Short mmCIF file of C-alpha atoms and ligand atoms in Angstrom, two decimals:
data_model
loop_
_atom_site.label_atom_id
_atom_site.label_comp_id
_atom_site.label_asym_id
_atom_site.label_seq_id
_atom_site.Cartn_x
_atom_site.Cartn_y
_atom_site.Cartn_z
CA UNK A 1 70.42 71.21 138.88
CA UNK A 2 74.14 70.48 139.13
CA UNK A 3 75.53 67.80 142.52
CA UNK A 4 78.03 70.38 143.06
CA UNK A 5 75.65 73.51 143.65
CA UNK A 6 74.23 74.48 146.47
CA UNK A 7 71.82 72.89 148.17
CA UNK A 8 73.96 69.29 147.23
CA UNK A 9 77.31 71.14 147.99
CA UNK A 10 77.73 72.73 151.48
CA UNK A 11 81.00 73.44 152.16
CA UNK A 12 80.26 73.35 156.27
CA UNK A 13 79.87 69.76 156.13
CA UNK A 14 83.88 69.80 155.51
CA UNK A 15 83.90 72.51 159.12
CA UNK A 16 81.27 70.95 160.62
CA UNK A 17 83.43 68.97 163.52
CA UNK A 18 87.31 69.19 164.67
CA UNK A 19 88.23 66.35 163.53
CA UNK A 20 86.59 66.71 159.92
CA UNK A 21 88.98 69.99 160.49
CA UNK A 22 91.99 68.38 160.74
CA UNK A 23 91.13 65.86 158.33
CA UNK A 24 90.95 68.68 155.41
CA UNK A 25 93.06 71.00 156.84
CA UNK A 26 95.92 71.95 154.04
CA UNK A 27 98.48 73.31 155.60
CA UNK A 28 100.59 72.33 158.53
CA UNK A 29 103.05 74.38 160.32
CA UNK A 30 106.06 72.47 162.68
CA UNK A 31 109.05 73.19 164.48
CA UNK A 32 110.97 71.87 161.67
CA UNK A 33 110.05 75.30 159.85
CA UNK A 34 111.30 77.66 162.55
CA UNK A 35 114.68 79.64 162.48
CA UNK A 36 114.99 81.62 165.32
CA UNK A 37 116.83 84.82 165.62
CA UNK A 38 118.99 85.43 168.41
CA UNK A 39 120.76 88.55 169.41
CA UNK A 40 124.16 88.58 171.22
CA UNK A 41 125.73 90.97 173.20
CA UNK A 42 129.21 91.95 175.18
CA UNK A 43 129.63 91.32 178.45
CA UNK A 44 128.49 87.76 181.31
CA UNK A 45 125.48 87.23 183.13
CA UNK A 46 123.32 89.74 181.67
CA UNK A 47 120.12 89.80 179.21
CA UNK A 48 118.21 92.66 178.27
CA UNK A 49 114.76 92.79 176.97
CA UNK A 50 114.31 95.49 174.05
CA UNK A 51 111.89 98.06 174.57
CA UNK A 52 109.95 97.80 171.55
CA UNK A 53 109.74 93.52 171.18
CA UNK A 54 108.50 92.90 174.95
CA UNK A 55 109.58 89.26 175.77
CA UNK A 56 112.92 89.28 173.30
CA UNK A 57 116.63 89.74 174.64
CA UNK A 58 119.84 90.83 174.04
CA UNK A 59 121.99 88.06 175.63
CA UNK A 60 125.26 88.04 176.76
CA UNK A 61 126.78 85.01 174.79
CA UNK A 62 126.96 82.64 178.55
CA UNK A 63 123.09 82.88 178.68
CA UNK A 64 122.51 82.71 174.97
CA UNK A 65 123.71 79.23 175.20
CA UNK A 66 120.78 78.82 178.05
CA UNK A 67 118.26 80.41 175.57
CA UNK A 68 119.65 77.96 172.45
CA UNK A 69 119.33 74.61 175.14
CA UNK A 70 116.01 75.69 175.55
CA UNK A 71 115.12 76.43 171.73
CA UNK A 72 116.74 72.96 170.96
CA UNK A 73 114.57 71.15 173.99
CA UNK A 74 111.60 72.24 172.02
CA UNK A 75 112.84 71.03 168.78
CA UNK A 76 113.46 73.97 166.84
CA UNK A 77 116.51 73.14 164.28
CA UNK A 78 118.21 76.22 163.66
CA UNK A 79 118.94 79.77 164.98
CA UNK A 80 119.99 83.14 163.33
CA UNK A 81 122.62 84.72 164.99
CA UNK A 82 122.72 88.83 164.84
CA UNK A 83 125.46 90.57 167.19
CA UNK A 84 125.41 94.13 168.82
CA UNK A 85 128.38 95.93 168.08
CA UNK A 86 129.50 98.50 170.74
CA UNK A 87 129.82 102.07 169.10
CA UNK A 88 133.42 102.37 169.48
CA UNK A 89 134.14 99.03 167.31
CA UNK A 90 132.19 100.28 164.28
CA UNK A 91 134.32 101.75 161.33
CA UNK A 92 133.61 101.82 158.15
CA UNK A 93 136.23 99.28 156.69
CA UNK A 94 135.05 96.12 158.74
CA UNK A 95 138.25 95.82 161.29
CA UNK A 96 135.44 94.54 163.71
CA UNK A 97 133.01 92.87 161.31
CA UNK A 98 136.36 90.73 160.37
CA UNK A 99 137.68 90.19 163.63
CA UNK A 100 137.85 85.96 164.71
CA UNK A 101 137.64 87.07 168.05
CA UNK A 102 134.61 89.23 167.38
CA UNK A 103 131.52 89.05 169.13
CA UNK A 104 129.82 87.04 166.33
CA UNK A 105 132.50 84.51 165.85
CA UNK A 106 133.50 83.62 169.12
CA UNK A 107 129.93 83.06 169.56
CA UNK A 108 129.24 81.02 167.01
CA UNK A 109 132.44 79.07 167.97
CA UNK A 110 130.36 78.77 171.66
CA UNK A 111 127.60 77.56 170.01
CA UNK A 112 128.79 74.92 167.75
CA UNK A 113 130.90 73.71 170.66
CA UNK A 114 128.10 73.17 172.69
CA UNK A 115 125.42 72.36 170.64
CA UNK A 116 127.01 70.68 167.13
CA UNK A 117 123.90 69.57 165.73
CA UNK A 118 122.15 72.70 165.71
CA UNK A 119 122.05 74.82 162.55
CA UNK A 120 123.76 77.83 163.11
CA UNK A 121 123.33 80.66 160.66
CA UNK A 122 124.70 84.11 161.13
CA UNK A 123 123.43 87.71 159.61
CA UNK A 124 125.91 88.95 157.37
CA UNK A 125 125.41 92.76 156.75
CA UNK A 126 127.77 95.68 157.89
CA UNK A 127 125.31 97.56 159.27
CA UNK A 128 125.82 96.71 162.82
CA UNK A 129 129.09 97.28 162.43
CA UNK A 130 129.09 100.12 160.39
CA UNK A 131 129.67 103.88 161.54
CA UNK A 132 127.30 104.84 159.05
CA UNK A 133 124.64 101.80 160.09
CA UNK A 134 124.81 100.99 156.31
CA UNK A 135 124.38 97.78 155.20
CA UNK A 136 127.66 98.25 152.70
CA UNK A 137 130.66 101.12 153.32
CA UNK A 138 130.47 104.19 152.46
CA UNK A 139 132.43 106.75 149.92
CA UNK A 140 131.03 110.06 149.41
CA UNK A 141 127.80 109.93 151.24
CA UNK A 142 127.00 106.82 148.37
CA UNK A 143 127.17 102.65 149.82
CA UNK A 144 129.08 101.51 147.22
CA UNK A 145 128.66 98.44 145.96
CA UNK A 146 131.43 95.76 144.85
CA UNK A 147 133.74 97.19 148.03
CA UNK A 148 130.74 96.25 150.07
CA UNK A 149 130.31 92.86 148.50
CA UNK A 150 134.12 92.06 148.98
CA UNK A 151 133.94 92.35 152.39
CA UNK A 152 130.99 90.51 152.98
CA UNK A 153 132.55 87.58 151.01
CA UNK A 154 135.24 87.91 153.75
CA UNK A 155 132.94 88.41 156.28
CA UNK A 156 130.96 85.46 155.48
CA UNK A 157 133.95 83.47 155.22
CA UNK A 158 135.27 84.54 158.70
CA UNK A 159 131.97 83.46 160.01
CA UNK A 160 132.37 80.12 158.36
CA UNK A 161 135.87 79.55 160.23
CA UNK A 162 134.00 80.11 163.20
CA UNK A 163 131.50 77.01 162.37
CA UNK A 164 128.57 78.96 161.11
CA UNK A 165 126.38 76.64 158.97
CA UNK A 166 124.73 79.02 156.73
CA UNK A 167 126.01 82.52 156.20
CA UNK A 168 122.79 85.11 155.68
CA UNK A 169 123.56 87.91 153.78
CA UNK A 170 121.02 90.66 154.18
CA UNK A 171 122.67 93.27 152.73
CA UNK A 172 121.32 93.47 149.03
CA UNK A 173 123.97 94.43 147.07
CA UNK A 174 124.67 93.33 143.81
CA UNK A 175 126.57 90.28 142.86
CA UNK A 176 127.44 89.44 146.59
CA UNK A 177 126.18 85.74 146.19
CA UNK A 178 128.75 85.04 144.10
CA UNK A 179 131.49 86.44 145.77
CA UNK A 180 130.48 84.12 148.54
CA UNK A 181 130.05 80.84 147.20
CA UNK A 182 133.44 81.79 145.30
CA UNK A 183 134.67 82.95 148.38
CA UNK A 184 133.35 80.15 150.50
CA UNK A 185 134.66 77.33 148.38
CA UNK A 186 138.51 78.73 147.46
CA UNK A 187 138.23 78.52 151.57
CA UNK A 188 137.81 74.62 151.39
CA UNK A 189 134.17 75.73 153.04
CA UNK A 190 132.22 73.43 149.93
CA UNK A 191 129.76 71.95 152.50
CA UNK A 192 128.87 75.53 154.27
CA UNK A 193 125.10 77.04 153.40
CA UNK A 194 123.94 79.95 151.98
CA UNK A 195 120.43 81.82 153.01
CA UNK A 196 120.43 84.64 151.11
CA UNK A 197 117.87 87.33 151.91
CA UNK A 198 117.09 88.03 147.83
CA UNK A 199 113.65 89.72 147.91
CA UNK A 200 114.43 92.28 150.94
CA UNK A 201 112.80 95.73 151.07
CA UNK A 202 113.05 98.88 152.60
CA UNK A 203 110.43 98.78 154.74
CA UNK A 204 109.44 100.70 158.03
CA UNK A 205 108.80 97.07 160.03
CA UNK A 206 112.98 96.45 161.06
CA UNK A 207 112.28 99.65 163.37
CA UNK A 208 112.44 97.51 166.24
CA UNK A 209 115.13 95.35 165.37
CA UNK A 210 117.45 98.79 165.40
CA UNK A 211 116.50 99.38 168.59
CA UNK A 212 117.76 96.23 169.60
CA UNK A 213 121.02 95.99 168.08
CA UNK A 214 121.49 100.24 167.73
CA UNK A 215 121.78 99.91 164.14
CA UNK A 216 119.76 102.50 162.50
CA UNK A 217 121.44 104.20 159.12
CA UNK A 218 123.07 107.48 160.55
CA UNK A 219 121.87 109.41 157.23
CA UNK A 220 119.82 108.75 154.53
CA UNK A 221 117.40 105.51 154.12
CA UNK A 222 118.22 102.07 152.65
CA UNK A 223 116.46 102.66 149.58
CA UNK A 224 119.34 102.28 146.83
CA UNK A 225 119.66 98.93 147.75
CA UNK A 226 116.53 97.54 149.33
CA UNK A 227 113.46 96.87 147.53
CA UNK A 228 110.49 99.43 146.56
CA UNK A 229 107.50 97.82 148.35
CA UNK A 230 105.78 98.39 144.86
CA UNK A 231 107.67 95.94 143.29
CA UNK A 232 107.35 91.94 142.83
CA UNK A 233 108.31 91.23 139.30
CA UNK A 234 111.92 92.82 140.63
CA UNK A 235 111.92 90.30 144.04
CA UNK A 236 111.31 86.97 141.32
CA UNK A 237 114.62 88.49 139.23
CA UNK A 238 116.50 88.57 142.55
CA UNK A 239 115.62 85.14 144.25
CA UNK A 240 116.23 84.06 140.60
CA UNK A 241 119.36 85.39 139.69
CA UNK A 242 120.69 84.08 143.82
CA UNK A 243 119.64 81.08 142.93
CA UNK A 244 121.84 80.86 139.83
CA UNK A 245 124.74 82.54 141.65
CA UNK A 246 124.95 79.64 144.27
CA UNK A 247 122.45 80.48 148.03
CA UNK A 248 121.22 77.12 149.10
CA UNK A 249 117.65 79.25 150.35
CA UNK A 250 116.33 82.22 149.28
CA UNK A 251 114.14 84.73 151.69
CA UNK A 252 111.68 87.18 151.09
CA UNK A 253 111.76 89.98 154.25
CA UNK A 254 108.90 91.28 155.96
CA UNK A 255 106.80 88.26 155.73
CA UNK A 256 102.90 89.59 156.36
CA UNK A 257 102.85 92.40 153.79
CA UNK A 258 104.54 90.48 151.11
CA UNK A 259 102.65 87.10 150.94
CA UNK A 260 102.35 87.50 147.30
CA UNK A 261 106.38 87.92 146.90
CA UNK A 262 106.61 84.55 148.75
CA UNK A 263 104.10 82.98 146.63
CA UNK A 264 105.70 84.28 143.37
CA UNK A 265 109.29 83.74 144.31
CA UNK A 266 108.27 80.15 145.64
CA UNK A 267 106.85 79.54 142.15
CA UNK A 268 110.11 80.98 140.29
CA UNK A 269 112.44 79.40 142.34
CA UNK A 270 113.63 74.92 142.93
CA UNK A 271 115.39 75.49 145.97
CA UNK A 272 113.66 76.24 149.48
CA UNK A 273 112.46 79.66 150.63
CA UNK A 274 112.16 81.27 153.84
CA UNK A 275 110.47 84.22 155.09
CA UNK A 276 111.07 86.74 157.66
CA UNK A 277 108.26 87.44 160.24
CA UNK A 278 110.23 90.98 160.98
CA UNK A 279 110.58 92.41 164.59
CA UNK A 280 107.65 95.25 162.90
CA UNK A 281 105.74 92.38 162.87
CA UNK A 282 106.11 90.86 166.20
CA UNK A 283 105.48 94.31 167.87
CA UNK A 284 102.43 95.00 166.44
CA UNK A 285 101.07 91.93 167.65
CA UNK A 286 102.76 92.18 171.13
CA UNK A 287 101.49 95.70 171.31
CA UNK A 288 97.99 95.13 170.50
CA UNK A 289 97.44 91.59 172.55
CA UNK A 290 99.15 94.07 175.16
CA UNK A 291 96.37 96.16 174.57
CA UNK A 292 93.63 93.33 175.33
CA UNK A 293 92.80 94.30 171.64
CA UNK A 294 93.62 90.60 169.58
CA UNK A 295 94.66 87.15 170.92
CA UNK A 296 97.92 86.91 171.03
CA UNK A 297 98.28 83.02 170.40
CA UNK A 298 95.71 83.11 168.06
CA UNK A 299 96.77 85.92 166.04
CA UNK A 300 100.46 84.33 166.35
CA UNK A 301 99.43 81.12 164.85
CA UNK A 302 97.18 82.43 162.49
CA UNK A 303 100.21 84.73 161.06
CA UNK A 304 102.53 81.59 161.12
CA UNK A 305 100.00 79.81 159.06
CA UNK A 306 99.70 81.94 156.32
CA UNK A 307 103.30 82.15 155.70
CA UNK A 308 103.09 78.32 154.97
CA UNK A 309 99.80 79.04 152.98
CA UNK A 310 101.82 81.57 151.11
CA UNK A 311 104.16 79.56 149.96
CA UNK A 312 107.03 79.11 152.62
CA UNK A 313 108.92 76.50 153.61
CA UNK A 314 110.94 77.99 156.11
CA UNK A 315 110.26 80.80 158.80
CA UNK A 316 112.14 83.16 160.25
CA UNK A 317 110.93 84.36 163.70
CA UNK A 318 110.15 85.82 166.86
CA UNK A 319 107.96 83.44 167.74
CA UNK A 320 109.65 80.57 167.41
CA UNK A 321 109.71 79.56 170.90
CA UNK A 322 106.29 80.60 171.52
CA UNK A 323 104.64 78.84 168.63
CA UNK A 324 107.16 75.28 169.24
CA UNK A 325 105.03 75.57 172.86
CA UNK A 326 101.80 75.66 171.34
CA UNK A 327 102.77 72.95 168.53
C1 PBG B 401 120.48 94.20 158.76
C2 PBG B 401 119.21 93.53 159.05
C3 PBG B 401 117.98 94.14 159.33
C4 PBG B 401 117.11 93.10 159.67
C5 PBG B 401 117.81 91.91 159.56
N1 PBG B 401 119.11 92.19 159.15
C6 PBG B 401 117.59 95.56 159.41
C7 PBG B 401 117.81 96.45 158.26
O1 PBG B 401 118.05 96.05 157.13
O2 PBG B 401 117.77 97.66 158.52
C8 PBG B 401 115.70 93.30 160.12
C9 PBG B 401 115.13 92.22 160.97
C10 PBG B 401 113.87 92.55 161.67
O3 PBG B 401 113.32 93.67 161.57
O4 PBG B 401 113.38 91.67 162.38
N2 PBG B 401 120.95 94.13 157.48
#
């Protein structure tokens, strides 16, 4: 007979009471892990909610800065900014995606204005601005690569004129973290971020998210340049290899089916990663607490903690404002 067998060990003595709970409990989450995306759209005085994420808006930049006073009264540090792009702007050269009066950088000029101490990082991708709702341009029904990184150097570099903090590029295409940081410091932009979404994959959960900024590909699928779902060995060789080519965070995107990819790439990585609790993700949740069918705060929380469990150390998501609430 060994102390630590049963009957001598009982693990419910360590549940038996909340405060034992606490006292033993090994992960925390806090506002101080929360990014929250916002979307931005043309126009004044008008939101709209998006069908499939009920409770999440489009804003019109005037009452984004509303819904950022509000994220920063309950603490939350930093927002991801994503901009709809009205169908006659998109090319497939980036005349809009370039633009410093666009819609993204004269918000984040708005927001860094208002609110300087708030991290402001900005999705840098050409698919909302794209004809093609590719994440890169297109030549010959193929995205091609190192054209498509160029301009998102450029891109990311217009956004940091604007005052973006950290660009997020969450494109996956080859190379492009380099261009940045090059990019990004021949600019005189040394002290500006970069979150770099390294372990991304094609996955069926951003359905809702192209509802809400109409920016589902026009043909094909993403698949030559986001990841097989099979695959983690291939998401530790990208967070590594952005790592060495300069981002300041690395993400892993969705968040719920990929725990292991944020435990691996955590493990691979020294620099901070971040995980995106996709709008796929959100939904189902919505839709089934909708239902009467789960707890919505619980099952919220409960999702939020196991990114941390995983690995994570910061989160991109829906929930942000939800969870800072409950925290
Ligand atoms: C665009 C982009 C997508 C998301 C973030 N940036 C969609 C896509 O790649 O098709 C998805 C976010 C979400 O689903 O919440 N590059």
């Amino acid at each position: 007979m060994n102390a630590s067998e049963f009957p001598y060990s009982r693990g419910r003595r360590l549940r038996s009471c909340e405060n034992i709970r606490r006292m033993v409990s090994e992960h925390t989450l806090s506002v101080n892990d929360f990014i929250a995306p916002l979307f931005v759209m043309e126009g004044k005085g008008n939101r709209e909610e998006i069908a499939s994420m009920p409770g999440y808006y489009r804003f019109t930049a005037d009452l984004l800065l509303k819904e950022a006073e509000e994220l920063i009264n309950l603490g939350i540090p930093s927002v991801l900014l994503f901009a709809m792009v009205p169908d006659d702007k998109k090319d497939n050269e980036g005349k809009e995606a370039l633009n410093p009066k666009g819609l993204m950088q004269s918000t984040v000029r708005l927001l860094k204005n208002e609110f300087p101490e708030l991290v402001v990082m900005t999705d840098v991708a050409f698919d909302p601005y794209s004809s093609y709702g590719h994440d890169g341009i297109v030549e010959n029904g193929q995205i091609v690569n190192d054209e498509s990184a160029d301009l998102l150097a450029k891109m990311s570099v217009s956004h940091a004129e604007a005052g973006a903090d950290f660009v997020a590029p969450s494109d996956m295409m080859d190379g492009r973290i380099l261009l940045i940081r090059e990019a990004l410091e021949e600019n005189g932009f040394v002290d500006r971020g970069i979150m770099s979404y390294s372990a991304k994959y094609a996955s069926s959960y951003y359905g809702p998210f192209r509802d809400a900024l109409d920016s589902a590909p026009g043909f094909g699928d993403k698949k030559t340049y986001q990841m097989d779902p099979a695959n983690v060995t291939e998401a530790v060789k990208e967070a590594v290899t952005d790592e060495l080519e300069g981002a300041d965070i690395v993400m892993v995107k969705p968040g719920l089916p990929y725990l292991d990819v944020v435990r691996a790439v955590k493990e691979a990585v020294s620099i901070p990663v971040s995980v995106y609790n996709v709008s796929g993700e959100y939904a189902m949740i919505k839709a089934a607490s909708k239902m009467g069918w789960l707890n919505e705060e619980e099952a919220m929380m409960e999702a939020l903690i196991a990114f941390k469990r995983a690995g994570a150390d910061l989160i991109a998501t829906y929930f942000a404002k939800d969870a800072a609430r409950l925290l």
